[in-house]
Amino acid sequence: MAPGPGNLSQQNLNSIVIEYLSKKGYSRTEAMLRMESASTDSSGRPLHRRAEDAGGDKYFRAYKLLQEWIDQSLDLYKLETSRLLWPIFVYSFLNLAAEFYVNDCERFFTTYRDLFESEHEDELRRLSAIRLPEHLQDNVVAQNFRKSRYRVTLSSVAYFNLIHFLESKEKEGGAVVIHLLQTCCNLVTVVRNTADPHSLVAMFQKARLERDMPAEDEGLPGHNPGSANTNENAPDALPKLKLGLLPMEAELMTDVRSELEDEDAAKPARPGQNSLVEEFEKYIKQEANDDAPARADLPLPPSMARDVVMEVLKVKENRDRFVIEGRSGGVGPGVSVVMFTFHNTNDSINCLALSDNNQLVAAGTSQSYIRVWSLDGSALPSVMPPVAGEPATTSSRRLIGHSGPVYAVSFSPSIANYHAAKDDPSTAPRYLLSCSADKSVRMWSVEAWACLVVYKGHDNPVWDVAWGPHGHYFVTGGRDRTARLWSTDHISYLRMFVGHDDDVDVVAFHPNASYVFSGSCDKTVRMWSIPTGNAVRLFTGHTGNLTALACSPDGKTLASADDAGSILLWDLASGRRLKRMRGHGRGGIWSVSWSVESTVLVSAGGDGTVRVWDAAVPNEAPTAPPLPQAQPPPPGQPPQPPGDVSGSGATTTAAAHVHHPTAKIDAALGPGPGLTGAAAAGAPGGKKKNKDVIVTPDQISAFPTKRTAVYKAQFTRMNLVVAGGAYLC
């Protein structure tokens, strides 16, 4: 009995139709039906023979295909092609969420997130909550990826090898990867030559020293190295910068020269020593030239008698300072550090600032007040009459006014004058700036110990504030993703610098005061022109949130540090990264400062150490590999970063002691911060609790503390390092 219409399977029905078409001679129609029937199962549903037809599973197949090909590639190409794994992972994950593959989305994220924990910990934390399309709308990281194409630079050979492989594996997942590369990535191909970052020598060097570090032009939306223009079609040319020092006023220059001549006549220079006038002419005097900004571009108040005295003192200190020549025969300079430790803080200190005259230190607290101490214990007088019930003079002052935690403080420019005449104007700091979670910036008088002005303009907490090198101007950065320029004689801001994708955490001035720098937790540093308000440089390459910035005194190099423990040096003129220095352990780097000669850098951070670095860039690639160092276990509990500490108020005292440099001590320390070896690996059961910390050959010396998180370290004009931190109970 022939099967009834209801008993026919799809396969039998297809066979009957094909037989009919064959008898009637419809050969082309028969061939098409046979081809389509081969892609269906017995019930007529399509068989997924290609990865791109397999729903959410296609991204698993495609990503595994790409990962296996990169792992099997030659080491020569593996470093650059491996930079594709992160953007392909993110875009695949976001597409799974956008296409309602909830279970596949979670499984994909869980399967591959461990590959990127060290470099993209913060982004992974923010992406981890995404499962559905509506989650994409409220996620900052997801929005940044979806609105921009991720830029990756590949050599032409690596690019053609990649495309050839993906096309040969089109049905196994290659088509999915090609689609993601075309729609979500901006692949820039370059031809190798002997003098660029993609030469064979450069690639091998990066493979050894910078394997886990993104390229200078990599990221969202990507840019030509150093260029602040993120347009994909932007030209390679960078705007020319004027990095020379600001020319001195003609009248001020005449007055300073006259004072120096009088000083030389009263106290002649020793044999072999420059006179003060010679020192001024050779090193200090600034005249207008093509590399220097014009004074008309940056209006400043007219010079006063105090400015003349300060310039004279700068010449004296420049001549009499301890000169740091840099490394000589592999031996670093003997830099000394004076460390001030604050006790009984109960983790309430968020930030520290040291005055340029080495007389005062200010601490911002989580209890919303500021306390200022004299470093030598002397009394801090006030021009105001004493308040009833309070001592007329005291060695510390408390400034109350903010209604939220204080995140940064900064003293106005000053200089020490140990032999001041009675009628000489004071060169001590006059003002103190502070910023807070209450969205305001306050300027305090250091003579009256009272608030003079409250500056309001930020829409969210203000994370950092810094004075300009000439006073008068200052810059702030906040949670509203902006940096703002202010002047002391205007209640509102003069410039608002917009461009970062996340909070502006740190800010700094260029020595000529014509540029400012802003560092963000979007892991970028931007350089802004004050006269125009435009971004002139964009530096990318950090793997952690920016925590410290400092421009070298010669105005040519920028040092930026992050909470991942890396310090990057940037050449401002070319916009290129010079080198990366590592050595700090957990807790991040909270402060960096340059020597007067711009050859040595000092840094401090939450690992309880002050470290000295050789900032010179060798002409040839270094041959010594980085030294592995075991990271110290936290003493009691890990130090908390500035701005994220809490606790109740307590009476605070400061104690000073001096460290003297020795040979590199990282491998010889016993238990405690900065230690190596046994402490990290000697836990019960032989388990290694902490990752190894890489110490690059640039480190000259390290000064460990017992249990003190070091908030601030800075070079004085005499090339002595002064540092301060809070002892952790």
Coordinates of C-alpha atoms in Angstrom, one line a residue, residues 70-635:
I70 CA 47.7 32.8 16.2
D71 CA 49.2 30.3 18.7
Q72 CA 50.6 28.3 15.8
S73 CA 52.0 31.4 14.0
L74 CA 55.7 32.2 13.9
D75 CA 56.9 34.2 16.9
L76 CA 57.8 37.0 14.4
Y77 CA 54.1 37.6 13.7
K78 CA 52.5 36.3 16.9
L79 CA 53.1 39.5 18.8
E80 CA 51.2 41.7 16.4
T81 CA 48.5 39.3 15.4
S82 CA 47.7 38.5 19.1
R83 CA 46.5 42.1 19.5
L84 CA 43.5 41.1 17.5
L85 CA 42.2 38.7 20.2
W86 CA 40.9 41.5 22.5
P87 CA 38.8 43.4 20.0
I88 CA 37.4 40.2 18.4
F89 CA 36.5 38.9 21.9
V90 CA 34.7 42.1 22.8
Y91 CA 32.8 42.5 19.6
S92 CA 31.8 38.8 19.5
F93 CA 30.6 39.1 23.1
L94 CA 28.6 42.3 22.4
N95 CA 27.0 40.7 19.3
L96 CA 25.9 37.7 21.3
A97 CA 24.2 40.0 23.8
A98 CA 22.6 42.1 21.0
E99 CA 21.2 39.0 19.2
F100 CA 19.6 37.6 22.4
Y101 CA 21.9 34.6 22.8
V102 CA 21.9 35.0 26.6
N103 CA 23.4 31.6 27.6
D104 CA 26.0 31.7 24.8
C105 CA 26.9 35.3 25.8
E106 CA 27.6 34.2 29.4
R107 CA 29.5 31.1 28.3
F108 CA 31.6 32.9 25.8
F109 CA 32.6 35.6 28.3
T110 CA 33.4 33.0 31.0
T111 CA 35.4 30.9 28.6
Y112 CA 37.8 33.5 27.3
R113 CA 38.0 36.3 29.9
D114 CA 41.0 34.8 31.6
L115 CA 43.1 35.6 28.5
F116 CA 42.8 39.4 29.2
E117 CA 42.6 39.7 33.0
S118 CA 46.1 41.2 33.4
E119 CA 45.7 43.9 30.7
H120 CA 42.0 44.7 30.7
E121 CA 40.8 43.9 34.2
D122 CA 38.7 47.1 34.5
E123 CA 37.0 46.7 31.2
L124 CA 36.2 43.0 31.9
R125 CA 34.6 44.1 35.3
R126 CA 32.4 46.6 33.5
L127 CA 31.4 44.2 30.7
S128 CA 30.7 41.2 33.0
A129 CA 27.1 42.4 33.7
I130 CA 26.0 42.4 30.0
R131 CA 23.7 39.7 28.9
L132 CA 20.8 41.4 27.0
P133 CA 20.5 44.1 24.4
E134 CA 19.2 46.6 26.9
H135 CA 22.3 46.2 29.0
L136 CA 24.3 47.6 26.1
Q137 CA 22.6 51.0 26.3
D138 CA 23.8 51.7 29.9
N139 CA 27.3 50.4 29.7
V140 CA 30.1 52.9 28.9
V141 CA 32.6 50.4 27.7
A142 CA 30.0 48.7 25.4
Q143 CA 29.0 52.1 24.0
N144 CA 32.6 53.1 23.3
F145 CA 33.2 49.9 21.4
R146 CA 29.9 50.0 19.4
K147 CA 30.3 53.6 18.3
S148 CA 34.0 53.3 17.2
R149 CA 36.2 50.9 15.3
Y150 CA 39.1 49.4 17.2
R151 CA 42.4 50.2 15.5
V152 CA 45.2 47.6 15.2
T153 CA 48.4 48.0 13.1
L154 CA 49.8 45.0 11.3
S155 CA 52.7 44.5 9.1
S156 CA 51.7 43.8 5.5
V157 CA 53.0 40.3 5.6
A158 CA 51.1 39.4 8.8
Y159 CA 48.0 41.0 7.3
F160 CA 48.1 39.0 4.1
N161 CA 48.8 35.8 6.0
L162 CA 45.8 36.4 8.2
I163 CA 43.4 37.2 5.4
H164 CA 44.6 34.2 3.3
F165 CA 44.1 31.8 6.3
L166 CA 40.6 33.2 7.1
E167 CA 39.5 32.9 3.4
S168 CA 40.7 29.3 3.3
K169 CA 38.7 28.5 6.4
E170 CA 35.6 30.5 5.4
K171 CA 33.1 27.8 6.3
E172 CA 34.9 26.9 9.6
G173 CA 34.5 30.4 11.0
G174 CA 36.8 32.5 8.9
A175 CA 33.9 34.4 7.3
V176 CA 32.7 35.5 10.8
V177 CA 36.2 36.8 11.7
I178 CA 36.5 38.6 8.4
H179 CA 33.0 40.2 8.9
L180 CA 34.1 41.5 12.4
L181 CA 37.4 42.8 11.0
Q182 CA 35.6 44.7 8.3
T183 CA 32.8 46.2 10.3
C184 CA 34.3 46.6 13.8
C185 CA 38.1 47.0 13.3
N186 CA 40.3 49.5 11.6
L187 CA 43.3 47.5 10.4
V188 CA 46.2 49.6 9.4
T189 CA 48.9 47.9 7.4
V190 CA 52.5 49.0 7.3
V191 CA 55.6 47.9 5.3
R192 CA 58.6 46.9 7.3
N193 CA 61.8 48.9 7.1
T194 CA 64.9 49.0 9.3
A195 CA 64.0 52.2 11.1
D196 CA 60.4 51.9 12.2
P197 CA 58.6 50.2 15.0
H198 CA 57.6 47.3 12.8
S199 CA 61.1 46.4 11.7
L200 CA 62.3 42.9 12.5
V201 CA 64.6 44.2 15.2
A202 CA 61.9 46.3 16.8
M203 CA 59.4 43.4 16.7
F204 CA 61.8 41.0 18.4
Q205 CA 62.6 43.7 21.0
K206 CA 58.9 44.2 21.7
A207 CA 58.3 40.5 22.0
R208 CA 60.8 40.3 24.8
L209 CA 60.0 43.5 26.7
E210 CA 56.5 44.6 25.8
R211 CA 54.6 41.4 25.1
D212 CA 51.6 42.5 27.2
M213 CA 51.6 46.2 26.1
P214 CA 49.4 47.7 23.4
A215 CA 50.9 49.7 20.5
E216 CA 50.9 53.5 20.6
D217 CA 48.2 53.7 18.0
E218 CA 46.0 50.8 19.1
G219 CA 42.6 51.3 20.7
L220 CA 39.3 53.1 20.3
P221 CA 39.0 54.7 17.9
G222 CA 42.7 54.6 17.3
H223 CA 45.0 57.3 16.0
N224 CA 48.3 57.9 14.4
P225 CA 51.0 57.7 17.1
G226 CA 50.9 60.9 19.1
S227 CA 48.1 62.5 17.1
A228 CA 45.0 63.8 18.9
N229 CA 43.0 63.5 15.6
T230 CA 41.1 60.2 15.9
N231 CA 39.7 60.4 12.4
E232 CA 40.5 57.3 10.4
N233 CA 41.7 59.4 7.5
A234 CA 43.7 61.9 9.5
P235 CA 47.1 62.8 8.1
D236 CA 50.3 61.5 9.7
A237 CA 51.6 65.1 10.3
L238 CA 51.5 66.4 13.9
P239 CA 51.0 70.0 14.9
K240 CA 54.3 71.7 15.8
L241 CA 54.8 72.3 19.5
K242 CA 56.6 75.2 21.2
L243 CA 58.3 73.4 24.0
G244 CA 60.9 76.1 25.0
L245 CA 60.6 77.9 28.3
L246 CA 58.4 81.1 28.4
P247 CA 60.5 84.2 27.7
M248 CA 61.2 86.4 30.7
E249 CA 59.9 89.9 30.9
A250 CA 62.5 92.4 29.8
E251 CA 62.2 94.5 32.9
L252 CA 62.3 91.4 35.2
M253 CA 65.4 90.2 33.3
T254 CA 67.2 93.6 33.9
D255 CA 66.3 93.6 37.6
V256 CA 67.5 90.0 38.1
R257 CA 70.8 90.7 36.3
S258 CA 71.4 93.7 38.5
E259 CA 70.7 91.7 41.7
L260 CA 73.1 89.0 40.5
E261 CA 75.9 91.4 39.8
D262 CA 75.5 92.8 43.3
E263 CA 75.6 89.3 44.7
D264 CA 78.8 88.4 42.7
A265 CA 80.5 91.6 43.9
A266 CA 79.6 90.9 47.5
K267 CA 80.5 87.2 47.4
P268 CA 82.7 86.2 44.4
A269 CA 82.5 82.6 43.0
R270 CA 84.9 80.0 44.1
P271 CA 87.7 78.9 41.7
G272 CA 86.2 76.7 38.9
Q273 CA 82.6 77.8 39.8
N274 CA 80.4 79.9 37.5
S275 CA 79.5 83.4 38.8
L276 CA 75.8 83.9 39.3
V277 CA 75.6 86.1 36.2
E278 CA 77.4 83.4 34.1
E279 CA 75.0 80.8 35.5
F280 CA 72.0 83.0 34.6
E281 CA 73.2 83.6 31.1
K282 CA 74.1 80.0 30.5
Y283 CA 71.2 78.0 32.0
I284 CA 68.4 80.2 33.3
K285 CA 67.9 83.2 31.0
Q286 CA 65.0 82.7 28.6
E287 CA 64.7 84.8 25.5
A288 CA 62.1 84.8 22.7
N289 CA 62.9 82.2 20.0
D290 CA 61.0 80.0 17.5
D291 CA 60.7 77.1 20.0
A292 CA 59.3 79.2 22.8
P293 CA 55.7 80.4 23.2
A294 CA 55.0 84.2 23.1
R295 CA 54.2 86.0 26.3
A296 CA 51.2 87.5 24.6
D297 CA 49.7 84.0 24.2
L298 CA 49.6 83.5 28.0
P299 CA 48.7 86.7 29.9
L300 CA 50.4 86.9 33.3
P301 CA 50.3 89.7 35.9
P302 CA 53.2 92.1 36.0
S303 CA 56.3 91.0 37.9
M304 CA 56.7 92.2 41.5
A305 CA 59.7 92.5 43.9
R306 CA 58.9 88.9 45.1
D307 CA 59.4 87.6 41.5
V308 CA 62.9 89.2 41.3
V309 CA 64.0 87.6 44.6
M310 CA 62.6 84.2 43.5
E311 CA 64.5 84.3 40.2
V312 CA 67.7 85.2 42.0
L313 CA 67.3 82.3 44.3
K314 CA 66.6 80.0 41.4
V315 CA 70.0 80.9 39.9
K316 CA 71.8 80.3 43.2
E317 CA 70.1 76.9 43.7
N318 CA 70.8 75.9 40.1
R319 CA 74.5 76.6 40.5
D320 CA 74.9 75.0 43.9
R321 CA 72.7 71.9 43.4
F322 CA 73.9 68.4 43.5
V323 CA 74.4 67.6 39.9
I324 CA 73.1 64.3 38.6
E325 CA 74.9 63.2 35.5
G326 CA 72.9 60.0 34.9
R327 CA 74.4 56.5 34.8
S328 CA 78.2 56.1 34.4
G329 CA 79.5 52.7 33.6
G330 CA 76.2 51.1 34.7
V331 CA 76.3 52.7 38.2
G332 CA 73.5 55.0 39.1
P333 CA 73.8 58.4 40.8
G334 CA 73.7 58.5 44.6
V335 CA 70.2 60.0 45.1
S336 CA 69.1 60.5 48.8
V337 CA 65.5 60.5 50.0
V338 CA 64.1 62.2 53.0
M339 CA 61.0 60.4 54.1
F340 CA 58.3 61.9 56.3
T341 CA 56.0 59.2 57.8
F342 CA 52.6 60.2 59.3
H343 CA 51.4 58.1 62.2
N344 CA 48.0 57.6 63.8
T345 CA 46.1 58.5 60.6
N346 CA 43.6 55.6 60.7
D347 CA 43.8 55.5 56.9
S348 CA 42.1 58.9 56.7
I349 CA 44.7 60.7 54.5
N350 CA 43.8 60.8 50.8
C351 CA 46.6 63.0 49.5
L352 CA 49.8 64.9 50.3
A353 CA 51.5 68.0 48.9
L354 CA 54.9 69.3 49.7
S355 CA 55.7 73.0 49.3
D356 CA 58.6 74.0 46.9
N357 CA 60.4 75.7 49.8
N358 CA 60.5 72.4 51.7
Q359 CA 58.9 74.0 54.7
L360 CA 55.3 72.8 54.6
V361 CA 53.3 69.7 54.0
A362 CA 49.5 69.5 53.5
A363 CA 47.3 66.5 53.8
G364 CA 43.7 66.2 52.5
T365 CA 41.5 63.8 54.5
S366 CA 38.4 61.7 54.0
Q367 CA 36.8 63.8 56.8
S368 CA 36.7 66.8 54.5
Y369 CA 39.3 68.9 56.2
I370 CA 42.9 69.8 55.4
R371 CA 45.8 69.8 57.9
V372 CA 49.1 71.7 57.2
W373 CA 52.3 71.0 59.2
S374 CA 55.7 72.7 59.3
L375 CA 58.3 70.1 58.4
D376 CA 60.8 71.4 60.9
G377 CA 58.3 71.7 63.7
S378 CA 58.4 75.5 63.8
A379 CA 55.2 77.5 64.6
L380 CA 52.9 78.5 61.7
P381 CA 52.0 82.2 62.4
S382 CA 48.9 83.9 61.1
V383 CA 48.2 87.4 60.1
M384 CA 44.8 87.1 61.7
P385 CA 44.2 87.6 65.4
P386 CA 44.0 84.4 67.4
V387 CA 40.6 82.8 68.1
A388 CA 39.6 82.7 71.7
G389 CA 40.5 79.3 73.3
E390 CA 43.1 78.4 70.6
P391 CA 46.9 78.8 70.9
A392 CA 48.3 81.8 69.1
T393 CA 51.0 79.7 67.4
T394 CA 51.1 76.1 66.6
S395 CA 53.1 73.8 64.3
S396 CA 50.0 72.6 62.4
R397 CA 46.8 74.2 61.1
R398 CA 43.5 72.7 60.2
L399 CA 41.5 74.1 57.3
I400 CA 37.8 73.4 57.3
G401 CA 35.3 74.3 54.5
H402 CA 34.8 71.3 52.2
S403 CA 31.7 69.2 52.7
G404 CA 33.2 66.0 51.2
P405 CA 36.5 64.1 51.1
V406 CA 39.5 66.1 49.9
Y407 CA 41.2 64.3 47.0
A408 CA 44.1 66.6 46.1
V409 CA 46.0 69.6 47.5
S410 CA 48.6 71.8 45.8
F411 CA 50.8 74.7 47.1
S412 CA 51.5 77.8 45.0
P413 CA 55.1 78.1 43.7
S414 CA 57.7 79.1 46.3
I415 CA 61.4 78.8 47.0
A416 CA 63.5 78.6 50.1
N417 CA 65.3 81.7 51.3
Y418 CA 67.4 80.8 54.2
H419 CA 69.4 84.1 54.3
A420 CA 66.5 86.5 53.8
A421 CA 67.0 90.1 54.9
K422 CA 64.4 91.6 57.2
D423 CA 62.9 93.8 54.4
D424 CA 63.0 91.1 51.7
P425 CA 59.6 89.9 50.4
S426 CA 58.6 86.5 51.5
T427 CA 59.2 83.7 49.0
A428 CA 57.1 81.1 51.0
P429 CA 53.9 79.7 49.4
R430 CA 51.0 82.1 49.7
Y431 CA 48.1 79.9 48.7
L432 CA 47.0 76.3 48.9
L433 CA 44.5 74.8 46.4
S434 CA 42.2 71.8 47.3
C435 CA 39.6 69.9 45.5
S436 CA 36.9 67.7 46.9
A437 CA 33.9 65.3 46.3
D438 CA 31.7 68.3 46.9
K439 CA 32.5 69.4 43.3
S440 CA 34.3 72.5 44.4
V441 CA 37.9 73.8 44.4
R442 CA 39.0 76.1 47.3
M443 CA 41.9 78.5 47.5
W444 CA 43.3 79.0 51.0
S445 CA 45.6 81.7 52.3
V446 CA 48.7 80.2 53.9
E447 CA 49.2 83.5 55.7
A448 CA 45.7 83.9 57.2
W449 CA 44.8 80.2 57.2
A450 CA 41.4 80.9 55.8
C451 CA 39.5 80.2 52.6
L452 CA 39.7 83.0 50.1
V453 CA 37.7 81.7 47.1
V454 CA 35.4 78.8 46.2
Y455 CA 35.6 77.9 42.5
K456 CA 32.6 76.0 41.1
G457 CA 32.2 74.6 37.6
H458 CA 32.6 70.8 37.7
D459 CA 29.4 68.7 37.7
N460 CA 30.9 65.9 39.7
P461 CA 33.7 65.3 42.2
V462 CA 37.0 66.9 41.4
W463 CA 39.8 64.4 41.5
D464 CA 43.0 66.5 41.0
V465 CA 44.3 70.1 41.0
A466 CA 47.7 71.5 40.1
W467 CA 49.2 75.0 40.1
G468 CA 50.9 76.3 37.0
P469 CA 54.7 76.9 37.1
H470 CA 54.2 80.7 37.4
G471 CA 51.2 80.7 39.7
H472 CA 48.1 82.6 38.7
Y473 CA 46.8 79.7 36.6
F474 CA 45.8 76.3 37.8
V475 CA 44.1 73.2 36.2
T476 CA 41.6 70.7 37.6
G477 CA 40.3 67.3 36.5
G478 CA 37.1 65.5 37.6
R479 CA 34.5 62.8 37.2
D480 CA 32.7 64.8 34.6
R481 CA 35.4 63.7 32.1
T482 CA 36.8 67.2 31.7
A483 CA 39.9 69.1 32.6
R484 CA 39.4 72.9 33.3
L485 CA 41.8 75.8 33.3
W486 CA 41.3 78.5 35.9
S487 CA 43.0 81.7 37.0
T488 CA 43.1 83.1 40.5
D489 CA 41.4 86.4 39.4
H490 CA 38.4 84.8 37.8
I491 CA 35.6 83.0 39.6
S492 CA 34.7 80.8 36.6
Y493 CA 36.9 78.6 34.5
L494 CA 38.7 79.9 31.4
R495 CA 39.0 76.7 29.3
M496 CA 37.2 73.4 29.4
F497 CA 39.1 70.5 27.8
V498 CA 36.8 67.8 26.6
G499 CA 37.7 64.5 24.9
H500 CA 38.3 61.8 27.5
D501 CA 35.8 58.8 27.6
D502 CA 36.1 58.5 31.4
D503 CA 37.1 60.4 34.5
V504 CA 40.0 62.8 34.4
D505 CA 42.0 61.5 37.3
V506 CA 45.3 63.4 37.1
V507 CA 46.4 66.8 35.6
A508 CA 49.8 68.5 35.2
F509 CA 51.3 71.6 33.5
H510 CA 54.1 71.9 31.0
P511 CA 57.1 73.9 32.4
N512 CA 56.3 76.8 30.0
A513 CA 52.7 76.9 31.2
S514 CA 51.4 76.9 27.6
Y515 CA 50.2 73.3 27.7
V516 CA 48.4 71.1 30.2
F517 CA 48.2 67.3 30.5
S518 CA 45.3 65.2 31.6
G519 CA 45.3 61.5 32.4
S520 CA 42.2 59.4 32.6
C521 CA 40.9 56.0 33.5
D522 CA 40.2 55.5 29.8
K523 CA 44.0 54.8 29.9
T524 CA 45.0 57.7 27.7
V525 CA 46.9 60.9 28.3
R526 CA 46.0 64.1 26.4
M527 CA 48.1 67.2 25.9
W528 CA 46.1 70.4 25.5
S529 CA 47.2 73.9 24.2
I530 CA 46.1 76.6 26.5
P531 CA 46.0 79.4 23.9
T532 CA 43.7 77.5 21.5
G533 CA 42.0 75.0 23.9
N534 CA 42.7 72.1 21.4
A535 CA 44.2 68.7 22.0
V536 CA 47.6 68.6 20.4
R537 CA 48.8 65.1 21.5
L538 CA 47.2 61.8 22.5
F539 CA 49.2 59.1 24.1
T540 CA 47.9 55.6 24.4
G541 CA 49.6 52.4 25.7
H542 CA 48.8 52.2 29.4
T543 CA 47.2 49.0 30.6
G544 CA 45.9 50.6 33.9
N545 CA 44.2 53.7 35.0
L546 CA 46.4 56.8 35.0
T547 CA 47.5 57.8 38.5
A548 CA 50.5 60.3 38.0
L549 CA 51.9 62.7 35.5
A550 CA 55.0 64.9 35.4
C551 CA 56.7 66.8 32.5
S552 CA 60.5 67.0 32.5
P553 CA 62.0 70.4 33.4
D554 CA 63.5 70.7 29.9
G555 CA 59.9 70.4 28.5
K556 CA 60.7 67.6 26.1
T557 CA 59.5 64.4 27.9
L558 CA 56.4 63.4 29.7
A559 CA 56.3 60.7 32.4
S560 CA 53.0 59.0 33.0
A561 CA 52.3 56.2 35.6
D562 CA 49.3 53.9 36.2
D563 CA 47.8 51.6 38.8
A564 CA 49.2 48.6 37.0
G565 CA 52.8 49.6 38.1
S566 CA 54.1 50.9 34.8
I567 CA 55.8 54.2 34.0
L568 CA 55.9 55.3 30.3
L569 CA 58.1 58.0 28.9
W570 CA 56.8 60.0 25.9
D571 CA 58.7 62.3 23.5
L572 CA 56.4 65.3 23.1
A573 CA 57.8 66.6 19.8
S574 CA 57.3 63.3 17.9
G575 CA 54.5 61.9 20.0
R576 CA 56.2 58.6 20.3
R577 CA 56.7 56.3 23.3
L578 CA 60.3 56.2 24.4
K579 CA 60.2 53.3 26.9
R580 CA 58.4 51.5 29.6
M581 CA 59.7 51.1 33.2
R582 CA 58.4 48.6 35.7
G583 CA 59.3 47.6 39.2
H584 CA 56.5 48.7 41.6
G585 CA 54.3 46.1 43.1
R586 CA 50.7 46.1 44.0
G587 CA 48.9 49.3 44.9
G588 CA 49.8 51.5 41.9
I589 CA 52.2 54.4 41.4
W590 CA 50.9 57.6 43.1
S591 CA 53.7 60.1 42.4
V592 CA 56.5 60.8 39.8
S593 CA 59.0 63.6 39.7
W594 CA 62.0 64.6 37.6
S595 CA 65.5 65.7 38.5
V596 CA 66.6 69.2 37.5
E597 CA 68.6 67.7 34.6
S598 CA 65.7 65.7 33.3
T599 CA 67.8 62.6 33.3
V600 CA 66.5 60.8 36.5
L601 CA 63.0 60.1 37.6
V602 CA 61.7 59.2 41.1
S603 CA 58.4 57.4 41.8
A604 CA 56.4 56.3 44.8
G605 CA 53.3 54.3 45.4
G606 CA 51.2 51.9 47.3
D607 CA 53.7 49.1 47.5
G608 CA 55.6 51.1 50.1
T609 CA 58.7 52.0 48.1
V610 CA 60.4 55.0 46.5
R611 CA 62.2 54.1 43.3
V612 CA 64.8 56.0 41.3
W613 CA 64.9 55.5 37.5
D614 CA 67.3 56.2 34.7
A615 CA 65.2 58.3 32.3
A616 CA 67.8 58.4 29.5
V617 CA 66.9 56.5 26.3
P618 CA 69.8 54.4 25.0
N619 CA 70.7 54.7 21.3
E620 CA 70.6 51.0 21.0
A621 CA 68.0 48.5 22.3
P622 CA 69.1 47.1 25.7
T623 CA 70.5 43.6 25.7
A624 CA 69.7 42.8 29.3
P625 CA 66.4 41.1 29.9
P626 CA 64.0 42.4 32.6
L627 CA 64.6 41.0 36.0
P628 CA 61.8 38.9 37.6
Q629 CA 61.0 39.9 41.1
A630 CA 58.5 38.4 43.4
Q631 CA 55.8 40.8 44.5
P632 CA 55.7 41.4 48.3
P633 CA 52.7 40.1 50.2
P634 CA 50.6 42.9 51.8
P635 CA 51.6 43.7 55.4

